[in-house]
Amino acid sequence: MKAMLIAVSLSLCAIPAAAGEDSRQTAALLRDRALSDPVAWDLLDSLTTEIGPRPVGSEAMTRAKEWAVAKLRALGFENVEAVPFDKANAWFRGEESAEITAPYRRSLAILGLGAGVPTPPEGIEAEIALIDSLAELEALPDGSLAGRIAVLNWRFYAAQGEAGYRVASRGRMVGPSIAATKGASAFLLRSAGTSPARRAHTGITRYADGVPRIPAAALSHPDADLLERLVSRGTKVRLRLQLESRTIPTATAWNVTGELRGREAPEEVVVVGGHLDSWDVSESAADDAAGVAITVAAARLIAELPRRPRRTIRVALWGSEETGDSGAAFATHYRDEIDRIILAGESDLGAGRIYRIACSADAWSNPEHQALAATLAPIGIVVDRAPAAFGGVDVEELRKAGVPVVRMSQDSTDYFTIHHSADDTLNRIDRAALQQNVAAWAAVLFTIAEGTVDLRAGAARP
Ligand SMILES: [Zn+2]
């Protein structure tokens, strides 16, 4: 009786019951295969071990591009290509150091911020001004930080996850220019991560036009704690900061893509991927070799099926996420087919377990998506019926152009202890969690690519 009711309700929605059931069974099969499939781990091991850190514009990034092309071809993708684009202002770190010079000498664990200007060779030495939040920094009178090194001391707790990172990284992005308008000679930030170790967290900063560009670095949490304890005792603290860096005006970067051409509607495309580039201080296993490995392995499981899904799956390995521009280059390259991109998503939050999925608002009342929800439930994923407002930095330009995005929320309680730091290493990746990610993406990719639903109507407004 129950089976009959299901068949009737599916036929009412003009979807052949048999085909729908096939699709649901295939998604479940992909999910289960992924949980024991070694490909994601092998890719992750290969990219981190054989290529290493992958800053845009570096020799390693050229090797990463060649690695990606070779892997996608070997794994059965079609139309594999590395699409070049110009990357302005590729930034490279040099020697960096900082120390307390008064009330006593002590070295500090720092990392310069990406795109940051260097100090003079002799460094900058000044008394610090400790500021607890971006709002407090913004409220300071102009000129009030003259002759000081501004230290933005906002705390980010692991439990805050992505929301905490958004606030902390905003301080990193805009803090140096705001401090400069107040007269500061340099800027330090309590690391926009959650590591309790003496490991600083790097990341991009963005200088405002028309404001003096001041050197900027992140400070490890225990070192920020020390400055805070000294200042709370009424002690005047002086620091010396030395930062070297160089910038190449234009470098070549690449977005590497490979496809599984759709069998019935190849012009309709599902875009998914991770980013190949990384920060320079570690092999960047979580950010984002994991996202590359997860999405390639998920699509490759679909490539092994006896027939291709209806729609095309395009895997994109973006080439300049950390310092920007690969998402814009991608959207420009595919501008004539943006209307036919059904869904886009990026795996870029490490390899922690996925616990929630969001995409278009009205998708979940559709039988295809209800079947997907049922396929994801056994691996611990719930549906968020609100439309996804963000699908990853590299699909942001597509989203702004009206493409619906998928958002897979991940457990990130460990992620920000290693993110953008020297601790983002392969041993910190949980293999079972990595494979749960592959299982989820494989089920989602297959269901959307085999499906017929137009997700645009319920997408979040650009
Ligand atoms: Zn990333």
Coordinates of C-alpha atoms and ligand atoms in Angstrom, one line a residue:
M1 CA 0.0 0.0 0.0
K2 CA 2.7 2.4 0.9
A3 CA 4.7 1.7 -2.3
M4 CA 1.5 2.3 -4.3
L5 CA 1.0 5.7 -2.6
I6 CA 4.6 6.7 -3.4
A7 CA 4.2 5.7 -7.1
V8 CA 0.9 7.7 -7.3
S9 CA 2.4 10.8 -5.8
L10 CA 5.4 10.7 -8.1
S11 CA 3.3 10.2 -11.2
L12 CA 1.2 13.2 -10.2
C13 CA 4.4 15.3 -10.5
A14 CA 4.9 14.0 -14.0
I15 CA 8.1 12.1 -13.1
P16 CA 8.2 8.4 -14.1
A17 CA 8.1 6.4 -10.9
A18 CA 10.6 3.9 -12.2
A19 CA 13.1 6.6 -13.3
G20 CA 12.7 8.5 -10.0
E21 CA 13.3 5.3 -8.1
D22 CA 16.3 4.4 -10.2
S23 CA 17.8 7.8 -9.5
R24 CA 17.2 7.5 -5.8
Q25 CA 18.8 4.1 -5.7
T26 CA 21.8 5.3 -7.7
A27 CA 22.3 8.3 -5.3
A28 CA 22.3 5.8 -2.4
L29 CA 24.7 3.5 -4.2
L30 CA 27.1 6.4 -4.8
R31 CA 26.8 7.5 -1.2
D32 CA 27.7 4.0 0.1
R33 CA 30.6 3.5 -2.4
A34 CA 32.0 6.9 -1.4
L35 CA 32.3 5.9 2.3
S36 CA 34.9 3.3 1.4
D37 CA 36.4 4.9 -1.8
P38 CA 40.1 5.7 -1.5
V39 CA 40.3 8.2 -4.3
A40 CA 39.7 11.4 -2.2
W41 CA 42.4 10.5 0.3
D42 CA 44.8 9.5 -2.5
L43 CA 44.3 12.9 -4.2
L44 CA 44.7 14.7 -0.9
D45 CA 47.9 12.8 -0.2
S46 CA 49.2 13.4 -3.7
L47 CA 48.5 17.2 -3.8
T48 CA 49.9 17.9 -0.4
T49 CA 52.9 15.7 -0.6
E50 CA 54.0 16.1 -4.2
I51 CA 53.1 19.8 -4.8
G52 CA 53.3 21.4 -1.4
P53 CA 52.3 25.1 -0.6
R54 CA 50.6 26.6 -3.7
P55 CA 50.6 30.5 -3.7
V56 CA 49.2 32.0 -6.8
G57 CA 52.1 33.1 -9.2
S58 CA 54.5 30.6 -7.7
E59 CA 56.4 27.8 -9.5
A60 CA 54.4 25.4 -7.3
M61 CA 51.1 26.7 -8.6
T62 CA 52.3 25.9 -12.2
R63 CA 53.0 22.3 -11.0
A64 CA 49.6 22.2 -9.3
K65 CA 47.9 23.2 -12.6
E66 CA 49.8 20.4 -14.4
W67 CA 48.9 18.0 -11.6
A68 CA 45.2 18.9 -11.8
V69 CA 45.1 18.4 -15.6
A70 CA 46.8 15.0 -15.4
K71 CA 44.6 13.8 -12.5
L72 CA 41.3 14.9 -14.2
R73 CA 42.3 13.1 -17.4
A74 CA 43.4 10.0 -15.6
L75 CA 40.2 9.9 -13.7
G76 CA 38.0 9.9 -16.8
F77 CA 36.9 13.5 -17.2
E78 CA 36.3 15.0 -20.6
N79 CA 37.2 18.5 -22.0
V80 CA 40.0 18.9 -19.4
E81 CA 41.5 22.4 -19.8
A82 CA 43.6 24.9 -17.8
V83 CA 42.1 28.3 -18.6
P84 CA 44.7 31.0 -17.9
F85 CA 43.9 34.4 -16.5
D86 CA 46.0 37.4 -15.4
K87 CA 46.5 37.7 -11.6
A88 CA 47.4 41.2 -10.6
N89 CA 49.7 41.8 -7.7
A90 CA 50.8 38.3 -6.8
W91 CA 52.3 38.6 -3.3
F92 CA 55.2 36.7 -1.8
R93 CA 56.3 36.6 1.8
G94 CA 60.0 37.3 2.8
E95 CA 61.7 37.2 6.2
E96 CA 59.4 38.2 9.1
S97 CA 60.0 38.8 12.8
A98 CA 58.6 40.7 15.7
E99 CA 59.8 41.2 19.3
I100 CA 58.8 43.0 22.4
T101 CA 61.6 45.6 23.1
A102 CA 60.2 47.0 26.3
P103 CA 59.6 46.3 29.2
Y104 CA 61.9 43.4 28.2
R105 CA 62.9 41.5 25.1
R106 CA 60.9 38.6 23.9
S107 CA 60.2 37.3 20.4
L108 CA 56.7 37.1 19.1
A109 CA 55.1 34.5 16.7
I110 CA 53.7 36.5 13.8
L111 CA 52.8 36.0 10.1
G112 CA 52.5 38.9 7.7
L113 CA 49.1 39.4 6.0
G114 CA 48.8 38.7 2.3
A115 CA 49.1 41.8 0.1
G116 CA 50.7 43.6 3.0
V117 CA 53.5 46.1 2.4
P118 CA 56.9 45.5 3.9
T119 CA 58.5 47.5 6.7
P120 CA 61.7 49.5 6.1
P121 CA 64.6 47.1 6.3
E122 CA 65.4 48.2 9.9
G123 CA 61.8 47.5 10.9
I124 CA 59.3 49.7 12.8
E125 CA 59.6 50.1 16.5
A126 CA 56.8 51.8 18.5
E127 CA 54.6 51.6 21.5
I128 CA 51.5 49.6 21.0
A129 CA 47.9 50.6 21.4
L130 CA 45.6 47.6 22.2
I131 CA 42.1 47.8 20.7
D132 CA 39.5 45.3 21.6
S133 CA 37.2 45.4 18.5
L134 CA 36.8 46.9 15.0
A135 CA 34.0 49.1 16.3
E136 CA 36.4 50.5 19.0
L137 CA 39.1 51.1 16.3
E138 CA 36.6 52.9 14.0
A139 CA 35.4 55.1 16.9
L140 CA 38.9 56.5 17.7
P141 CA 39.6 60.1 16.7
D142 CA 41.8 60.6 13.6
G143 CA 45.4 61.0 14.6
S144 CA 44.9 59.3 18.0
L145 CA 47.2 56.4 17.0
A146 CA 50.1 58.6 15.7
G147 CA 53.4 56.9 16.4
R148 CA 51.8 53.7 17.6
I149 CA 51.5 50.1 16.4
A150 CA 47.8 49.3 16.6
V151 CA 47.0 45.8 17.9
L152 CA 43.4 44.7 17.2
N153 CA 42.7 42.2 19.9
W154 CA 39.2 40.8 19.0
R155 CA 38.7 37.2 20.1
F156 CA 37.3 34.4 18.0
Y157 CA 36.2 31.2 19.7
A158 CA 36.0 27.8 18.0
A159 CA 32.3 27.4 18.8
Q160 CA 31.6 30.5 16.7
G161 CA 32.7 28.6 13.6
E162 CA 32.3 30.5 10.3
A163 CA 30.4 33.3 11.9
G164 CA 33.3 34.1 14.1
Y165 CA 35.7 33.8 11.2
R166 CA 33.6 36.3 9.2
V167 CA 34.0 38.9 12.0
A168 CA 37.7 38.1 12.6
S169 CA 38.7 38.2 9.0
R170 CA 36.8 41.5 8.4
G171 CA 39.2 43.0 11.1
R172 CA 42.1 41.6 9.0
M173 CA 40.7 43.0 5.8
V174 CA 39.9 46.5 6.8
G175 CA 41.8 46.9 10.0
P176 CA 45.1 48.2 8.6
S177 CA 43.5 51.0 6.6
I178 CA 41.3 52.1 9.5
A179 CA 44.3 52.1 11.8
A180 CA 46.2 54.1 9.2
T181 CA 43.5 56.8 9.2
K182 CA 44.0 57.1 12.9
G183 CA 47.7 57.6 12.4
A184 CA 49.1 54.1 13.3
S185 CA 52.5 53.2 11.8
A186 CA 51.8 49.5 11.7
F187 CA 49.0 47.0 12.4
L188 CA 48.9 43.8 14.3
L189 CA 45.9 41.5 14.6
R190 CA 45.1 38.8 17.1
S191 CA 45.1 35.9 14.6
A192 CA 41.8 35.4 12.9
G193 CA 41.9 31.7 13.8
T194 CA 41.4 29.7 17.0
S195 CA 44.7 28.0 17.6
P196 CA 46.0 28.2 21.2
A197 CA 49.5 27.4 19.9
R198 CA 52.2 30.0 19.1
R199 CA 51.1 29.7 15.4
A200 CA 49.9 32.9 13.7
H201 CA 47.1 32.8 11.1
T202 CA 47.7 34.6 7.8
G203 CA 45.2 35.7 5.2
I204 CA 44.6 38.6 2.7
T205 CA 44.2 42.2 3.7
R206 CA 42.7 44.9 1.5
Y207 CA 44.1 48.4 1.7
A208 CA 41.6 51.2 1.1
D209 CA 42.4 53.7 -1.7
G210 CA 43.8 57.1 -0.7
V211 CA 45.0 55.9 2.8
P212 CA 48.7 55.3 3.6
R213 CA 49.5 51.6 3.4
I214 CA 51.0 50.4 6.7
P215 CA 52.7 47.0 7.3
A216 CA 50.3 44.4 8.8
A217 CA 50.7 41.0 10.5
A218 CA 48.8 38.5 12.6
L219 CA 50.0 37.6 16.1
S220 CA 49.5 34.2 17.8
H221 CA 46.9 34.0 20.5
P222 CA 49.3 33.3 23.4
D223 CA 51.4 36.3 22.3
A224 CA 48.3 38.5 22.1
D225 CA 47.3 37.3 25.5
L226 CA 50.7 38.4 26.9
L227 CA 50.4 41.9 25.4
E228 CA 47.0 42.1 26.9
R229 CA 48.3 41.1 30.4
L230 CA 51.1 43.6 30.2
V231 CA 48.8 46.4 29.2
S232 CA 46.3 45.5 31.9
R233 CA 49.1 46.1 34.4
G234 CA 49.5 49.6 33.1
T235 CA 52.8 48.7 31.4
K236 CA 53.9 50.6 28.3
V237 CA 54.8 47.9 25.7
R238 CA 57.1 48.6 22.8
L239 CA 57.5 46.3 19.8
R240 CA 59.7 46.0 16.8
L241 CA 58.2 44.6 13.6
Q242 CA 60.2 43.6 10.5
L243 CA 58.4 42.3 7.4
E244 CA 59.7 41.6 3.9
S245 CA 57.5 40.9 0.9
R246 CA 57.5 41.3 -2.8
T247 CA 54.8 41.7 -5.3
I248 CA 54.7 40.7 -9.0
P249 CA 52.5 43.2 -10.9
T250 CA 51.0 40.4 -13.2
A251 CA 51.3 36.7 -12.8
T252 CA 49.5 33.9 -14.8
A253 CA 47.0 31.8 -12.9
W254 CA 44.6 29.0 -14.1
N255 CA 41.2 27.6 -13.5
V256 CA 41.4 23.9 -14.3
T257 CA 38.2 22.3 -15.4
G258 CA 37.0 18.9 -16.5
E259 CA 33.5 17.7 -17.5
L260 CA 31.2 14.7 -17.5
R261 CA 29.1 15.6 -20.5
G262 CA 25.4 15.1 -19.9
R263 CA 23.6 12.5 -21.9
E264 CA 20.3 14.4 -22.6
A265 CA 20.8 18.0 -21.7
P266 CA 24.6 18.6 -21.9
E267 CA 24.1 22.4 -22.2
E268 CA 22.7 22.4 -18.6
V269 CA 25.7 22.4 -16.2
V270 CA 26.3 21.8 -12.6
V271 CA 29.5 23.4 -11.4
V272 CA 31.4 22.1 -8.4
G273 CA 35.0 22.2 -7.1
G274 CA 37.6 23.4 -4.7
H275 CA 40.6 25.8 -5.0
L276 CA 44.1 24.7 -6.0
D277 CA 45.9 27.7 -4.7
S278 CA 46.8 28.0 -1.1
W279 CA 48.7 30.1 1.5
D280 CA 52.5 29.6 1.6
V281 CA 53.1 28.4 5.2
S282 CA 52.0 24.8 4.9
E283 CA 50.9 22.2 2.4
S284 CA 47.3 23.4 3.0
A285 CA 45.7 20.0 3.4
A286 CA 42.4 21.4 4.8
D287 CA 42.4 24.6 2.7
D288 CA 41.8 23.6 0.2
A289 CA 43.4 20.3 -1.0
A290 CA 40.5 18.7 0.8
G291 CA 37.9 20.5 -1.3
V292 CA 39.7 19.6 -4.5
A293 CA 39.9 15.9 -3.4
I294 CA 36.3 15.7 -2.2
T295 CA 34.7 17.2 -5.3
V296 CA 36.9 15.4 -7.8
A297 CA 36.4 12.1 -6.0
A298 CA 32.6 12.6 -5.9
A299 CA 32.3 13.4 -9.6
R300 CA 34.7 10.6 -10.5
L301 CA 32.3 8.1 -8.7
I302 CA 29.6 9.4 -11.1
A303 CA 32.0 8.9 -14.0
E304 CA 32.2 5.2 -13.2
L305 CA 28.4 4.7 -13.6
P306 CA 27.3 2.8 -16.7
R307 CA 25.7 5.9 -18.1
R308 CA 26.2 9.7 -17.7
P309 CA 23.6 11.8 -15.8
R310 CA 21.2 13.9 -18.0
R311 CA 23.0 17.2 -17.3
T312 CA 26.8 18.1 -17.5
I313 CA 28.9 18.1 -14.4
R314 CA 31.8 20.5 -14.6
V315 CA 34.5 20.2 -11.9
A316 CA 36.4 23.4 -11.4
L317 CA 39.7 23.7 -9.6
W318 CA 40.0 27.4 -9.0
G319 CA 43.4 29.0 -9.2
S320 CA 43.4 32.1 -7.0
E321 CA 40.9 32.0 -4.2
E322 CA 43.1 33.1 -1.3
T323 CA 44.0 36.5 -2.8
G324 CA 41.0 36.7 -5.0
D325 CA 40.1 36.8 -8.8
S326 CA 39.6 33.1 -9.8
G327 CA 35.8 33.3 -9.3
A328 CA 35.6 36.4 -11.4
A329 CA 37.8 34.9 -14.1
F330 CA 35.6 31.8 -14.2
A331 CA 32.3 33.8 -14.4
T332 CA 33.8 35.9 -17.3
H333 CA 35.0 32.8 -19.2
Y334 CA 31.6 31.2 -19.0
R335 CA 29.5 34.4 -19.3
D336 CA 27.6 33.2 -22.4
E337 CA 26.3 30.1 -20.5
I338 CA 25.6 31.5 -17.1
D339 CA 21.9 31.2 -17.7
R340 CA 22.3 27.4 -18.2
I341 CA 24.3 26.8 -15.0
I342 CA 21.8 24.9 -12.9
L343 CA 23.7 25.0 -9.6
A344 CA 27.2 25.9 -8.4
G345 CA 29.0 25.0 -5.2
E346 CA 32.5 25.0 -3.7
S347 CA 33.9 22.7 -1.0
D348 CA 36.1 25.1 1.0
L349 CA 35.8 24.5 4.7
G350 CA 38.2 21.6 5.2
A351 CA 37.1 18.0 5.7
G352 CA 35.0 18.2 8.8
R353 CA 31.7 16.3 8.5
I354 CA 28.8 17.9 6.6
Y355 CA 25.8 18.3 8.9
R356 CA 23.4 20.5 6.8
I357 CA 22.6 21.3 3.2
A358 CA 20.9 24.4 1.8
C359 CA 20.2 25.4 -1.8
S360 CA 17.1 26.9 -3.3
A361 CA 14.1 27.6 -1.1
D362 CA 11.4 25.7 -2.9
A363 CA 13.7 22.8 -4.0
W364 CA 12.7 20.7 -1.0
S365 CA 9.0 20.4 -1.9
N366 CA 10.1 18.7 -5.1
P367 CA 10.1 14.8 -5.0
E368 CA 13.7 14.7 -6.5
H369 CA 14.9 16.8 -3.6
Q370 CA 12.9 14.9 -1.0
A371 CA 14.6 11.8 -2.3
L372 CA 17.9 13.5 -1.9
A373 CA 17.1 14.5 1.7
A374 CA 16.3 10.9 2.4
T375 CA 19.6 9.8 0.9
L376 CA 21.6 12.3 3.0
A377 CA 19.8 11.6 6.3
P378 CA 21.7 8.3 7.1
I379 CA 25.0 10.1 6.9
G380 CA 23.9 12.7 9.4
I381 CA 22.9 15.6 7.1
V382 CA 19.7 17.7 7.6
V383 CA 18.1 20.1 5.2
D384 CA 18.0 23.8 5.7
R385 CA 15.0 25.1 3.8
A386 CA 16.2 28.6 3.7
P387 CA 17.9 29.5 0.4
A388 CA 21.7 29.3 0.4
A389 CA 23.0 32.9 0.6
F390 CA 26.6 31.8 -0.1
G391 CA 28.2 28.9 -1.9
G392 CA 31.9 29.7 -1.6
V393 CA 34.2 32.6 -2.7
D394 CA 34.8 31.1 -6.2
V395 CA 31.1 30.8 -7.0
E396 CA 30.1 34.2 -5.6
E397 CA 30.3 35.9 -9.0
L398 CA 28.0 33.2 -10.5
R399 CA 25.6 33.7 -7.6
K400 CA 25.5 37.4 -8.1
A401 CA 24.7 36.7 -11.8
G402 CA 21.7 34.6 -10.6
V403 CA 23.1 31.1 -10.5
P404 CA 21.6 29.1 -7.5
V405 CA 24.3 27.9 -5.1
V406 CA 24.5 24.9 -2.8
R407 CA 25.9 25.3 0.7
M408 CA 27.1 22.3 2.7
S409 CA 27.6 23.3 6.3
Q410 CA 30.6 21.5 7.9
D411 CA 31.8 20.9 11.4
S412 CA 34.5 23.6 11.6
T413 CA 35.3 23.4 15.3
D414 CA 38.8 22.1 14.5
Y415 CA 39.2 23.8 11.1
F416 CA 40.1 27.3 12.4
T417 CA 42.8 25.9 14.7
I418 CA 44.8 24.9 11.6
H419 CA 43.4 27.1 8.8
H420 CA 45.9 29.5 7.1
S421 CA 48.7 28.4 9.4
A422 CA 51.8 26.2 9.5
D423 CA 49.6 23.5 11.1
D424 CA 47.4 22.9 8.1
T425 CA 49.0 19.5 7.5
L426 CA 47.8 16.1 6.2
N427 CA 47.8 14.5 9.7
R428 CA 45.0 16.8 10.8
I429 CA 42.5 15.4 8.3
D430 CA 40.0 12.8 9.5
R431 CA 39.8 10.3 6.7
A432 CA 36.3 9.1 7.7
A433 CA 35.0 12.6 7.7
L434 CA 36.6 13.3 4.3
Q435 CA 34.8 10.3 2.9
Q436 CA 31.5 11.4 4.4
N437 CA 32.0 14.7 2.4
V438 CA 32.5 12.7 -0.8
A439 CA 29.4 10.7 -0.1
A440 CA 27.3 13.8 0.4
W441 CA 28.7 15.6 -2.7
A442 CA 28.3 12.5 -4.9
A443 CA 24.6 12.1 -3.9
V444 CA 23.9 15.8 -4.4
L445 CA 25.8 16.1 -7.7
F446 CA 24.1 13.0 -9.2
T447 CA 20.6 14.0 -8.0
I448 CA 20.9 17.5 -9.5
A449 CA 22.6 16.4 -12.7
E450 CA 20.1 13.6 -13.3
G451 CA 17.2 15.8 -12.2
T452 CA 14.8 18.1 -14.1
V453 CA 14.2 20.8 -11.5
D454 CA 15.0 24.4 -12.3
L455 CA 16.4 25.8 -9.0
R456 CA 16.5 29.4 -10.1
A457 CA 13.1 30.5 -8.9
G458 CA 13.8 29.8 -5.3
A459 CA 17.4 30.9 -5.2
A460 CA 18.5 33.6 -2.7
R461 CA 18.2 37.0 -4.3
P462 CA 21.6 38.3 -5.6
Ligands
ZN1 ZN 40.0 28.1 1.1

